[in-house]
Each structure stands twice: as C-alpha cells, then as structure tokens.
Short mmCIF file of C-alpha atoms and ligand atoms in Angstrom, two decimals:
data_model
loop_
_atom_site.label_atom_id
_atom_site.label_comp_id
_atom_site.label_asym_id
_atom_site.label_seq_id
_atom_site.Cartn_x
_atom_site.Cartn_y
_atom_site.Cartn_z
CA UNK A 210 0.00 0.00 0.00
CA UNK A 211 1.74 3.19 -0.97
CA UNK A 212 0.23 6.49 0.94
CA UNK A 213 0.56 9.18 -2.38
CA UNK A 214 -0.17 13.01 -1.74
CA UNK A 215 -3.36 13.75 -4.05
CA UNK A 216 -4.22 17.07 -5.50
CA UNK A 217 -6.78 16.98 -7.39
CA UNK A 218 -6.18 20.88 -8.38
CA UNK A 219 -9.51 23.03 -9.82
CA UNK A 220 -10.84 23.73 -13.22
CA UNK A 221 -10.64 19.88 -15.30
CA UNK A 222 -8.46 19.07 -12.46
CA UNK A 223 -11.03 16.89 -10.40
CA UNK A 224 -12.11 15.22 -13.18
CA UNK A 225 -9.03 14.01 -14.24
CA UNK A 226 -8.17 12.87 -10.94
CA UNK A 227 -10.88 10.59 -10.44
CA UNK A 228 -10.38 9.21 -13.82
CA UNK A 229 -6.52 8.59 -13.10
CA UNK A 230 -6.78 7.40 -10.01
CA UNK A 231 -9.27 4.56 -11.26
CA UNK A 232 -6.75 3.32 -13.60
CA UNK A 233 -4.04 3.43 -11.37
CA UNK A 234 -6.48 1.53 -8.97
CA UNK A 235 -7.35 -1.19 -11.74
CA UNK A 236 -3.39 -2.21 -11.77
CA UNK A 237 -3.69 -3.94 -8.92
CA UNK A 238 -1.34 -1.61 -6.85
CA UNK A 239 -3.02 -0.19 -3.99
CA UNK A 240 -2.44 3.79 -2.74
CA UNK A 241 -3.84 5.14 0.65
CA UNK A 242 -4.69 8.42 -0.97
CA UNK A 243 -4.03 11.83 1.28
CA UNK A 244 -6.14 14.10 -0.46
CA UNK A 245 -5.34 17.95 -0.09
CA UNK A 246 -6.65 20.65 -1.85
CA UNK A 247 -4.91 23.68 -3.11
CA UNK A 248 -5.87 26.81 -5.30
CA UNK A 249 -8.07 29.40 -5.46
CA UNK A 250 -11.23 28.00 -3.34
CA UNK A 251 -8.56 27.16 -0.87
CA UNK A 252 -7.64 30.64 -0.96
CA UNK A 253 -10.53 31.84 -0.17
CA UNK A 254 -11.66 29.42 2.56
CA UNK A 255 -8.08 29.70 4.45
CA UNK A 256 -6.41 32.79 3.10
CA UNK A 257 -3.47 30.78 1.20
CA UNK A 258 -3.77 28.90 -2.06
CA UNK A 259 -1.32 26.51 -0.84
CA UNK A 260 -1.32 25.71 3.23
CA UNK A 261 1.41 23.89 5.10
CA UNK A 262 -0.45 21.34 5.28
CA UNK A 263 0.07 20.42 1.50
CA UNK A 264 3.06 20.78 1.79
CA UNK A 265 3.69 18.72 5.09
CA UNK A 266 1.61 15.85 3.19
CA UNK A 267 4.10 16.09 0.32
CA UNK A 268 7.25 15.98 2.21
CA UNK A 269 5.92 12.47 4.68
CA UNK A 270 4.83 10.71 2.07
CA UNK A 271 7.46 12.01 -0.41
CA UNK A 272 4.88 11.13 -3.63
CA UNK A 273 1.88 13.10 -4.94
CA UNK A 274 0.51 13.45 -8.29
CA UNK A 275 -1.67 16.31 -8.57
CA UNK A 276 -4.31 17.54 -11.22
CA UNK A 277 -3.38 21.47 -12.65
CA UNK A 278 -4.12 24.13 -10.24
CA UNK A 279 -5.51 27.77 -12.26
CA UNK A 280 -3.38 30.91 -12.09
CA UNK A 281 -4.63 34.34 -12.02
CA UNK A 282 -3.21 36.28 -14.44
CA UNK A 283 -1.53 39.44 -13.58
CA UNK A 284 -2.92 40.30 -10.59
CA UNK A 285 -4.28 37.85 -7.67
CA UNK A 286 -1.84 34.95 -5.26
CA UNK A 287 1.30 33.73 -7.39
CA UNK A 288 1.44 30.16 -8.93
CA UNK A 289 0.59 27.43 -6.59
CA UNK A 290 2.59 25.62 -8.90
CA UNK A 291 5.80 27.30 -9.40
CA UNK A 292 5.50 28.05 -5.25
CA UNK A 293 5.41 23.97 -4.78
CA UNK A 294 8.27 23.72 -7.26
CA UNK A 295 9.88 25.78 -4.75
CA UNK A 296 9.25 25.33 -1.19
CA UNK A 297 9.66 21.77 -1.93
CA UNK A 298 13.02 22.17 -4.12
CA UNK A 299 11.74 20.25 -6.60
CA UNK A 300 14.54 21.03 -9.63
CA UNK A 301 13.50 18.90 -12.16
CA UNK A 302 10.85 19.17 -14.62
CA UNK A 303 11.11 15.93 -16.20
CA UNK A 304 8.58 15.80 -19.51
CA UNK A 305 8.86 13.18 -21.90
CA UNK A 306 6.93 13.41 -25.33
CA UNK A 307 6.48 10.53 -27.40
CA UNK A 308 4.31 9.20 -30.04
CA UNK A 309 1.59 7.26 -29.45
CA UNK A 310 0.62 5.08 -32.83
CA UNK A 311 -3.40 6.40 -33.97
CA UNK A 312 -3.23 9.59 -32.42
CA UNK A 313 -3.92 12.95 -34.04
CA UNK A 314 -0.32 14.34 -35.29
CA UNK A 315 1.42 16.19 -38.47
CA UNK A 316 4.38 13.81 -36.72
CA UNK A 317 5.57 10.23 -35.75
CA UNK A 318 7.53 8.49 -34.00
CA UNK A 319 8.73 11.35 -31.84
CA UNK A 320 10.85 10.53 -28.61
CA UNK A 321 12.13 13.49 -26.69
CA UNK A 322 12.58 14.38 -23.05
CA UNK A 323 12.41 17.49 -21.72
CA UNK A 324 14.55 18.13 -18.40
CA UNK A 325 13.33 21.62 -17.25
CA UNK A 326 15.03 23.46 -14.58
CA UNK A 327 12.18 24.30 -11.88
CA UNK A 328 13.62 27.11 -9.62
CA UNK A 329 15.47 29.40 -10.89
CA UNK A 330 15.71 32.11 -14.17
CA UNK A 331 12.65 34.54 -14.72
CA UNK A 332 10.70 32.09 -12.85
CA UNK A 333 11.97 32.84 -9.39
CA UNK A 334 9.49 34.70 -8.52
CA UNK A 335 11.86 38.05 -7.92
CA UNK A 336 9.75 40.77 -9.82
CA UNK A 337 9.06 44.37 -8.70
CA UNK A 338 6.00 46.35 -9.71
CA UNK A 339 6.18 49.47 -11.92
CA UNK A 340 6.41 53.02 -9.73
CA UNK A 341 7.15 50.45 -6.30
CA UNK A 342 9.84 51.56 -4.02
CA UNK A 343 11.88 47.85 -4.82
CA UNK A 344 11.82 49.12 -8.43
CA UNK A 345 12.80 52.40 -7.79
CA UNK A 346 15.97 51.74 -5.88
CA UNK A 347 16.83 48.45 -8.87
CA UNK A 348 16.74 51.70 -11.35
CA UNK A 349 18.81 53.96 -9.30
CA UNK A 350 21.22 51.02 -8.60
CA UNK A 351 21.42 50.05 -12.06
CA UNK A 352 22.23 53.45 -13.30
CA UNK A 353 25.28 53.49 -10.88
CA UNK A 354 26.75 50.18 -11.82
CA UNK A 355 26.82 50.04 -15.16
CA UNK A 356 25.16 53.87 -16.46
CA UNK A 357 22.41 52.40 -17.90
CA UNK A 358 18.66 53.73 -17.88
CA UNK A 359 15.80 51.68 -17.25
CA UNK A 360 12.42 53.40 -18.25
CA UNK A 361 11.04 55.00 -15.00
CA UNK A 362 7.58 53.07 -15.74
CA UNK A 363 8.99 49.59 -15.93
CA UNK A 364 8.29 46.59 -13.89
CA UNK A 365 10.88 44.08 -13.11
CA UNK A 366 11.53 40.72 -13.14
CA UNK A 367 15.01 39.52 -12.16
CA UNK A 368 16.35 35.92 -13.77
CA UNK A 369 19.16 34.59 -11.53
CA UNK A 370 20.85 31.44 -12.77
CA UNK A 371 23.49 29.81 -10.40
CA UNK A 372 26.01 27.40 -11.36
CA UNK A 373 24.19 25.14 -8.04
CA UNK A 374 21.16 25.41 -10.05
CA UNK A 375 22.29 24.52 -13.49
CA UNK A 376 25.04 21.93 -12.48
CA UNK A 377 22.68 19.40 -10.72
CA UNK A 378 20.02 20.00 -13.87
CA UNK A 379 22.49 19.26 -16.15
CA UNK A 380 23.69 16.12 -13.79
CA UNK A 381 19.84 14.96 -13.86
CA UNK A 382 19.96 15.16 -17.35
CA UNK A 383 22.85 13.44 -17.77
CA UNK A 384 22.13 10.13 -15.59
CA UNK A 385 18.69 10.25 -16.86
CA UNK A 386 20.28 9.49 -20.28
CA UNK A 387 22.59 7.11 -18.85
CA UNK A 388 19.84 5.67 -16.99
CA UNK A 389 17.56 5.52 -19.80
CA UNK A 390 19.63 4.85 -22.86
CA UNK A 391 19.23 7.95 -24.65
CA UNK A 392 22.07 8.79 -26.71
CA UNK A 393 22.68 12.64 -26.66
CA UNK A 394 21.83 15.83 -24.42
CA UNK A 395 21.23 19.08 -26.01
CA UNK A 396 21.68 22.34 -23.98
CA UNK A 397 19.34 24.77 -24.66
CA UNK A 398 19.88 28.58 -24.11
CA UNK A 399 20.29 32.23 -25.45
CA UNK A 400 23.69 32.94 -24.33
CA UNK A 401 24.96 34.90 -27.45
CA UNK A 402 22.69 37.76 -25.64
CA UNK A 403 22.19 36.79 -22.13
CA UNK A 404 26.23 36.25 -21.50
CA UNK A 405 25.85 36.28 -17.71
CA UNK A 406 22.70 34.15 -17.08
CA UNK A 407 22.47 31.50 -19.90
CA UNK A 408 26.31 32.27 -20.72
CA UNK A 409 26.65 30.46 -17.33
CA UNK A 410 24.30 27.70 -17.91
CA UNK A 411 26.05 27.18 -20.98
CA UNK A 412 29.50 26.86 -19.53
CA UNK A 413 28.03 24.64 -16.61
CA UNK A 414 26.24 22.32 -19.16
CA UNK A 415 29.63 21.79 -20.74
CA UNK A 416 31.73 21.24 -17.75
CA UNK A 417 29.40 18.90 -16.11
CA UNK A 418 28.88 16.98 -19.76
CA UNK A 419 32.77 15.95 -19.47
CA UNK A 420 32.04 13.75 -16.74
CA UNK A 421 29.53 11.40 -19.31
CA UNK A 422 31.50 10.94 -21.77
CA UNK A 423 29.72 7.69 -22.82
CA UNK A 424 26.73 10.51 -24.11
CA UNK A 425 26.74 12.92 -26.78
CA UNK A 426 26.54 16.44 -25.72
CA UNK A 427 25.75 19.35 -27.69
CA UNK A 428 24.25 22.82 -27.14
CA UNK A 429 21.78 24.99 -29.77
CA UNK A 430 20.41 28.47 -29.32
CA UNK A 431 16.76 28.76 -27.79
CA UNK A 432 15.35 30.18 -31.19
CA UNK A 433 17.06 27.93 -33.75
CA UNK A 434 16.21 25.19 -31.11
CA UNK A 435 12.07 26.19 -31.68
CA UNK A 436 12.89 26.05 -35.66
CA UNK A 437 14.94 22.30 -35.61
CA UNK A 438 12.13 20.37 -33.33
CA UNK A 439 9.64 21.76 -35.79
CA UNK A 440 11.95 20.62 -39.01
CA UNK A 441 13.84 17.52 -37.74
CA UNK A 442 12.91 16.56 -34.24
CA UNK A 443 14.36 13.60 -34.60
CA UNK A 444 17.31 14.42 -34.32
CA UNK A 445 17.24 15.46 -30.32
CA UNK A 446 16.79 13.31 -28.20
CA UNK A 447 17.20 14.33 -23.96
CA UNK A 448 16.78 18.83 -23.94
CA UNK A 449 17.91 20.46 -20.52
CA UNK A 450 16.73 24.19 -21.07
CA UNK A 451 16.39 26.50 -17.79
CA UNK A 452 13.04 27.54 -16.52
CA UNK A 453 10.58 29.62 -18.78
CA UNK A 454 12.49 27.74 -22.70
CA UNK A 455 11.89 24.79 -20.87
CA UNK A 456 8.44 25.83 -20.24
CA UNK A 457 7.97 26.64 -23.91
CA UNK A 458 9.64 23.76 -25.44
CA UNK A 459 7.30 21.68 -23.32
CA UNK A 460 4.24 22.61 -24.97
CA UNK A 461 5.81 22.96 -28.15
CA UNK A 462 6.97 19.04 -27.88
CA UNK A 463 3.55 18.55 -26.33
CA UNK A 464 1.85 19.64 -30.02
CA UNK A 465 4.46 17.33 -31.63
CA UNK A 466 3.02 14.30 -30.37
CA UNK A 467 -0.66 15.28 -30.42
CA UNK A 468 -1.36 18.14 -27.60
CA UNK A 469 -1.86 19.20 -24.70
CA UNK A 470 -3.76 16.15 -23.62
CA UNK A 471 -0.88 13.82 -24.20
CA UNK A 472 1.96 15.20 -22.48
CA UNK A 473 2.83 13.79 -19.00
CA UNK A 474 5.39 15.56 -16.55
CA UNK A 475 7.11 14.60 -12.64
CA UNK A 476 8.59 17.21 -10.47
CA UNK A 477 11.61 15.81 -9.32
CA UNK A 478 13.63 16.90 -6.07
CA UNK A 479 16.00 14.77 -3.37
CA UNK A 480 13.39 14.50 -0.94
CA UNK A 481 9.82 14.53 -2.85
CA UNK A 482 8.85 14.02 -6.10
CA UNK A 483 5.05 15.43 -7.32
CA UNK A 484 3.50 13.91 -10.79
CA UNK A 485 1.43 16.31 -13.05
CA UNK A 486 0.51 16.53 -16.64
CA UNK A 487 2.17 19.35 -18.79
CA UNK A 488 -1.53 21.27 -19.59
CA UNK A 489 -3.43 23.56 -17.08
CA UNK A 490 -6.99 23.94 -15.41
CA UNK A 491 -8.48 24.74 -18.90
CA UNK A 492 -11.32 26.14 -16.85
CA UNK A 493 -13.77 26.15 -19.61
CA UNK A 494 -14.62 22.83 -19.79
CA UNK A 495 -14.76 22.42 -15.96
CA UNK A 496 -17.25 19.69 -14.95
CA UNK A 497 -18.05 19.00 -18.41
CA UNK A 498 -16.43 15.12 -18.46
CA UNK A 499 -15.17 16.16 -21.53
CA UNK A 500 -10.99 17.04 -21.62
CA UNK A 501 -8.47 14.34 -21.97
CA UNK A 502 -7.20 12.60 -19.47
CA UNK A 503 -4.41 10.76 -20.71
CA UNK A 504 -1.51 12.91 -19.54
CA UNK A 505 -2.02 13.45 -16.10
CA UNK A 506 -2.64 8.92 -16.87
CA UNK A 507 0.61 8.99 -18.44
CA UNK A 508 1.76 11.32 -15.28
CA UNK A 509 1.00 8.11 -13.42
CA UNK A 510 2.40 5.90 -14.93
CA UNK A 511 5.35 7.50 -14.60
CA UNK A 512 4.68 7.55 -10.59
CA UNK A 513 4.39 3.75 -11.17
CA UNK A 514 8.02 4.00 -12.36
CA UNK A 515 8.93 6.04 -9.92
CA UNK A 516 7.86 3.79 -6.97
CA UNK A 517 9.17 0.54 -8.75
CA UNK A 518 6.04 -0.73 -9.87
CA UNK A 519 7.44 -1.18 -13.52
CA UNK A 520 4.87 -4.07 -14.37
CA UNK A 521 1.93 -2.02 -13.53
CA UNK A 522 3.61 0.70 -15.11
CA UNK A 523 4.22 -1.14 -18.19
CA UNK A 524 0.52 -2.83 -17.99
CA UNK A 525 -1.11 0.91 -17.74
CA UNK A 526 0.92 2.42 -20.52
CA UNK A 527 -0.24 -0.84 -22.82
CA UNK A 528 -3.71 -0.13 -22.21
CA UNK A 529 -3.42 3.49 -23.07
CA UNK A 530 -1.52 2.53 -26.13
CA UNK A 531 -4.13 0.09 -27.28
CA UNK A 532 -6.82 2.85 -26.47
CA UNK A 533 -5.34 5.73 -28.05
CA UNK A 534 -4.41 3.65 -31.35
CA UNK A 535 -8.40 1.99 -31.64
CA UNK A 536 -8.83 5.62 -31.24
CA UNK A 537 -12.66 4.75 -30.21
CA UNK A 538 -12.82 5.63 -26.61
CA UNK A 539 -10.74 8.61 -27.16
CA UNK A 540 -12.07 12.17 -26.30
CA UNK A 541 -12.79 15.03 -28.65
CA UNK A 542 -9.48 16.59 -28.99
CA UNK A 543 -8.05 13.51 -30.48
CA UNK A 544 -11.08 12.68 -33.05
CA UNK A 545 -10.56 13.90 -36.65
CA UNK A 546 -12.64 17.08 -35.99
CA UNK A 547 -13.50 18.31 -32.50
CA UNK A 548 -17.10 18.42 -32.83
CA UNK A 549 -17.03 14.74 -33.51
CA UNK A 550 -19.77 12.95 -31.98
CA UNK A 551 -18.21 9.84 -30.75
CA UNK A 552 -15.59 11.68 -28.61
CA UNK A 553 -15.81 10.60 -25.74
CA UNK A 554 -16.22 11.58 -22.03
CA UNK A 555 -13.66 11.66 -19.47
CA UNK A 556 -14.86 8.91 -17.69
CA UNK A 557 -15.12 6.94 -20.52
CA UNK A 558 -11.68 6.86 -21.54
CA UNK A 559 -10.90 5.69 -17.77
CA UNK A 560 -13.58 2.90 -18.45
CA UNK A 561 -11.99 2.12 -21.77
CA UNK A 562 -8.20 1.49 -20.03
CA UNK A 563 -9.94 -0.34 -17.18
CA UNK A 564 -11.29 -2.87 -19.56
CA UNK A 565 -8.23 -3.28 -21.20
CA UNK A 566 -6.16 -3.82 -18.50
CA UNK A 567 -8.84 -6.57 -16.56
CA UNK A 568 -9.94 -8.28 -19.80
P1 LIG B 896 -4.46 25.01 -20.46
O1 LIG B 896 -3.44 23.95 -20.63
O2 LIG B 896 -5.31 24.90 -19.26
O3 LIG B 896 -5.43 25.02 -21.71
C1 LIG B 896 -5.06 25.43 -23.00
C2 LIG B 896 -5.97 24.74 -24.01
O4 LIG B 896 -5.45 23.43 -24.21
C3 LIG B 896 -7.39 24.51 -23.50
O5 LIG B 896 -8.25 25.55 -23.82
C4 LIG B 896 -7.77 23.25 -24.20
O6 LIG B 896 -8.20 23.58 -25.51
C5 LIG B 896 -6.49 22.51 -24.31
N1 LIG B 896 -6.33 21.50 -23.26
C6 LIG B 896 -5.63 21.59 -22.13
N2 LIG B 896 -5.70 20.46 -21.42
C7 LIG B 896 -6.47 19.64 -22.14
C8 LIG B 896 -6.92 18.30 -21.95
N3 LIG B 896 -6.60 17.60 -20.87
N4 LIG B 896 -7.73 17.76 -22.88
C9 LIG B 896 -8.08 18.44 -23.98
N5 LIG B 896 -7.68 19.69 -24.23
C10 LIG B 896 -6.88 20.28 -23.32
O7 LIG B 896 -3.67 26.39 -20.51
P2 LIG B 896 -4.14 27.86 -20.17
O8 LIG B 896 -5.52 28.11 -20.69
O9 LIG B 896 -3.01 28.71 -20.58
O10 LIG B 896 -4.18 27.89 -18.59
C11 LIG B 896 -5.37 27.73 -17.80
C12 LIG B 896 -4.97 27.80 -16.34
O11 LIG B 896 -4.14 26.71 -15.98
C13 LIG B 896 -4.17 29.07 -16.01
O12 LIG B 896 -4.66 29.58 -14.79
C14 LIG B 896 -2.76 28.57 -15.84
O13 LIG B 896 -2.02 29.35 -14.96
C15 LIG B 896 -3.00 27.18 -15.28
N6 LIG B 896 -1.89 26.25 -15.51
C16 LIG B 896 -1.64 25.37 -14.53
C17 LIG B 896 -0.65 24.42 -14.70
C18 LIG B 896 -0.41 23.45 -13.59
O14 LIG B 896 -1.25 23.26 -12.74
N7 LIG B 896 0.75 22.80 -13.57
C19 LIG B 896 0.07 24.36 -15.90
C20 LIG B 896 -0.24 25.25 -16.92
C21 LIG B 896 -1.24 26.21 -16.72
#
C-alpha cells in the first residue's frame, strides 16, 4: 500500500483525478490516498492557495501526483505551482513526449525528453511592480553600476541562474540518459545575448557533460532550437533548457506528439517528487467530463516508475496505447474534428483502459 499526496487541483483538475486514479487503482497496486486541496477556493476558505499542510503531506509521504491548479493572471496569489516547485526544491521538470501510434499528429515516432530546470531564471518569482519603491531603488542602482537607464515606468523581473542550479540539472539530465539509454543531451539557451545568465548555464552544461563521456553532448540556441524540433525533431533526443524555454519547449513538444492532452510531466527533487501533466486547469470545460485525461494517466504511470512498480507501469501504458491507437474511446481533442460525436467523455476513456487492462 503506498500512501501518495493527491491534488486533485480546480478547473478539469477533479475530473481528471478521479479518472486517473481509477486506472491506477485497476493495476492492482493499492495507494492510501491523502487528499489535499490547493488553489483558489482554498484561498478563499483559508487565506493561502497553498497551506502547510500540502506541503507537510508532500514531504511524509514524499509522492503526490496532482491535477493542474488555475493561475490568475496578472494580478491575484502567485502560482501554486511554481510556489510547490519551490518550497519543496523540486529542480527537475522531467517531460517526456512521445508518439503514441493512432493519435492525431502532423508527426511520428517522436521521442524526446524534456529536463526543465524548476527554480530558478525569470521564474523565481523576484519581480518588482512598476512606480514600487523595490523598483525604484533596482533603477537607481542600475544606473550606478553600469550607467544604464531603465524606463522610470517599468516593472521588473530579475532571472538569476546559479552554477548550483544549473550543475545538478544538467547532472539529472545526464544520468537520466545514462539511466535511460538515450544517446545525446542538447543544452538549450540564449547565451549569445544573455552572456551572464544563460552564458553560465552554458559553460556549466559543458563542464558537467565531461564527466559522461559515454553521451553525446551538444548545445543549440533557444530560437534555432524552436525552428529544428519543428523541421527535424528527430534528431534530439534528452533537452535540458532553464526555466521559462523549458516551459515553452514543453508545450511545443507537447503539439508534436498530439497536444496538450498527451503530455505527462514529474517534479523531481532529493526528498519529494510530485506527478502532473504538462496542460493547465483549462477552466472552460470544468465539470463538463469532456478534456483528456491521458496525460495526467501517463503522469501516473510514470509515478508507477517512480515507486518501482514497472509491471503495472508497463501494464497501464499498454492499455493506453491500445486505447489511443483503436482511437474509439478517445475524447474530442483527439477525433478527426472536434465536434465529432463519438468523442468521448472523461470517464469513458478511464472505463476504456480499465477494460483493457482486466480483460
Ligand atoms: P491550459 O493547458 O489549461 O489550456 C489550453 C488549451 O489546451 C485549453 O483551452 C484546451 O483547448 C487545451 N487542453 C488543455 N488540457 C487539455 C486536456 N486535458 N484535454 C483536452 N484539451 C486540453 O492552458 P491555459 O488556458 O493557458 O491555462 C489555464 C490555467 O491553468 C491558467 O490559470 C494557468 O495558470 C493554469 N496552468 C496550470 C498548470 C499546472 O497546474 N501545472 C500548468 C499550466 C497552466
């Protein structure tokens, strides 16, 4: 019996839960679930989108897989999910994106894995609103050092990137490769412009790459990067990018295989590690059993991995396989057209991997 942290987040998030934790049910492994709920109702009921006691959950039982939690935009409490990221030091994004055979995609046979650096660069969390003191003085202090004017009606958000940070990314990458038998790591970054922050990653990546020698290592520009997955992805295999590429390129390797609803992600730390699919709360179609719920599935069975259930793993990933390439029980954003009326419902698709997996 393994006692798992459950989030089951807002928006689709509760929906997809229930659906994913019925197939991970059906394998035959059994999880105590400690449910806790985080976000904006949570908010408003206790006055913080994320209590201690999520995170106190998270850190005993060191596993939780968690359904996506909404963000205000602009203005409102910070990202419950970038603050997890952090107060739990959980580094590692780790997303892999590969094809499933039947679904929806200009592409196939894709197989990349995205290791994206979870604490650090723009998304630290250091930012200063326009015309507040904190961005008054950063003007006044940058015009010292270096004589250079910053626009008095700027806001500011700083991107630190240490060599701490990048080194054990880099190292994650690296032994996941070795680990995995991938081939090559690719360092993404921009550090023809930003010489100090990804200049540093970029030296870091290359220092810590001597020590695998048995993998390839190469590095490629943030923008060319964007253009070569889109012309000739396969020719990358394992990407470590820091923070907000690595957010991009997610998404972007997300649409390779098929979308949003296929792309599975872990949150990887020393202590903890939290399991959630790559898309958001996409709070339109909230309690509509319609949106996919194959990657917070596939964010599963990677838990199953994780915990070194690799049969049930294995036996859960073959069932969504078969599902996805039958392409019957499938919902509407992998039919031909999405107003296709045999899409179908959240639930369904559960039902559809249950079957498989007892028949
Ligand atoms: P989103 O991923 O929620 O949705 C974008 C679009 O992708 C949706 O409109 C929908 O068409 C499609 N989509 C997403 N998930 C799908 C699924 N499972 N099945 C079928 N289609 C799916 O992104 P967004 O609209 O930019 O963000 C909505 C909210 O989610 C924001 O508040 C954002 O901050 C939050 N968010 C949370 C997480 C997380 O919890 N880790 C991650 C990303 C975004």
């Amino acid at each position: 019996m393994y006692r798992v942290t459950l989030i089951p987040g807002d928006g689709v998030g509760p929906e997809i839960t229930e659906a994913t934790t019925r197939v991970l049910e059906a394998t035959g492994i059994a999880f105590d679930w400690d449910i806790q709920n985080a976000g904006e109702e949570v908010y408003n009921q206790e006055g913080n989108p994320l209590p201690d006691r999520v995170l106190e959950s998270i850190r005993k039982n060191k596993v939780a897989i968690k359904g996506p939690i909404t963000t205000p935009v602009g203005t409102g409490f910070r990202s419950v999910n970038v603050a997890l990221r952090q107060s739990l030091d959980l580094f590692s994004c780790l997303r892999p994106c590969k094809s499933y055979a039947g679904a929806k995609t200009k592409y196939e046979d894709i197989d990349l894995v995205i290791v994206r650096e979870n604490t650090e660069d723009l998304y630290a969390g250091i930012e200063y609103k326009k015309d507040s003191e904190g961005t008054k003085a950063i003007i006044d202090l940058v015009k010292k050092l270096s004589n250079r004017a910053i626009r008095n009606d700027s806001g500011i958000s700083i991107k630190p990137i240490s060599v701490f940070g990048t080194d054990r990314i880099v190292r994650f990458a690296f032994e996941y490769a070795r680990a995995n038998n991938r081939r090559k790591v690719t360092s993404v970054h921009k550090a023809n412009i930003m010489k100090y922050s990804d200049g540093l990653f970029l030296e870091v990546s290359r220092q810590v790459a001597k020590d695998y020698p048995d993998i390839e290592f190469e590095d490629k520009i943030i923008d060319n990067m964007c253009m070569q997955l889109v012309q000739k992805p396969e020719l990358y295999d394992v990407l470590v990018l820091p923070n907000l590429y690595g957010d991009i390129i997610s998404d972007l390797a997300a649409g390779l295989i098929g979308g949003l609803g296929l792309a599975p992600g872990a949150n990887i730390g020393n202590e903890c590690a939290v399991f959630e699919a790559t898309h958001g709360s996409a709070p339109k179609y909230k309690g509509m059993n319609k949106v996919n719920p194959l990657a917070m599935m596939l964010s599963g069975v990677m838990m199953l991995r994780h915990l070194g259930e690799t049969a049930a793993a294995d036996s859960l990933d073959k069932a969504i396989a078969s599902v996805i390439q039958e392409g019957k029980n499938v919902t509407y954003d992998m039919k031909p057209t999405y107003d296709d009326p045999t899409a179908s419902t959240t639930s369904g698709v559960a039902d559809a991997i249950i079957a498989k997996m007892t028949n």
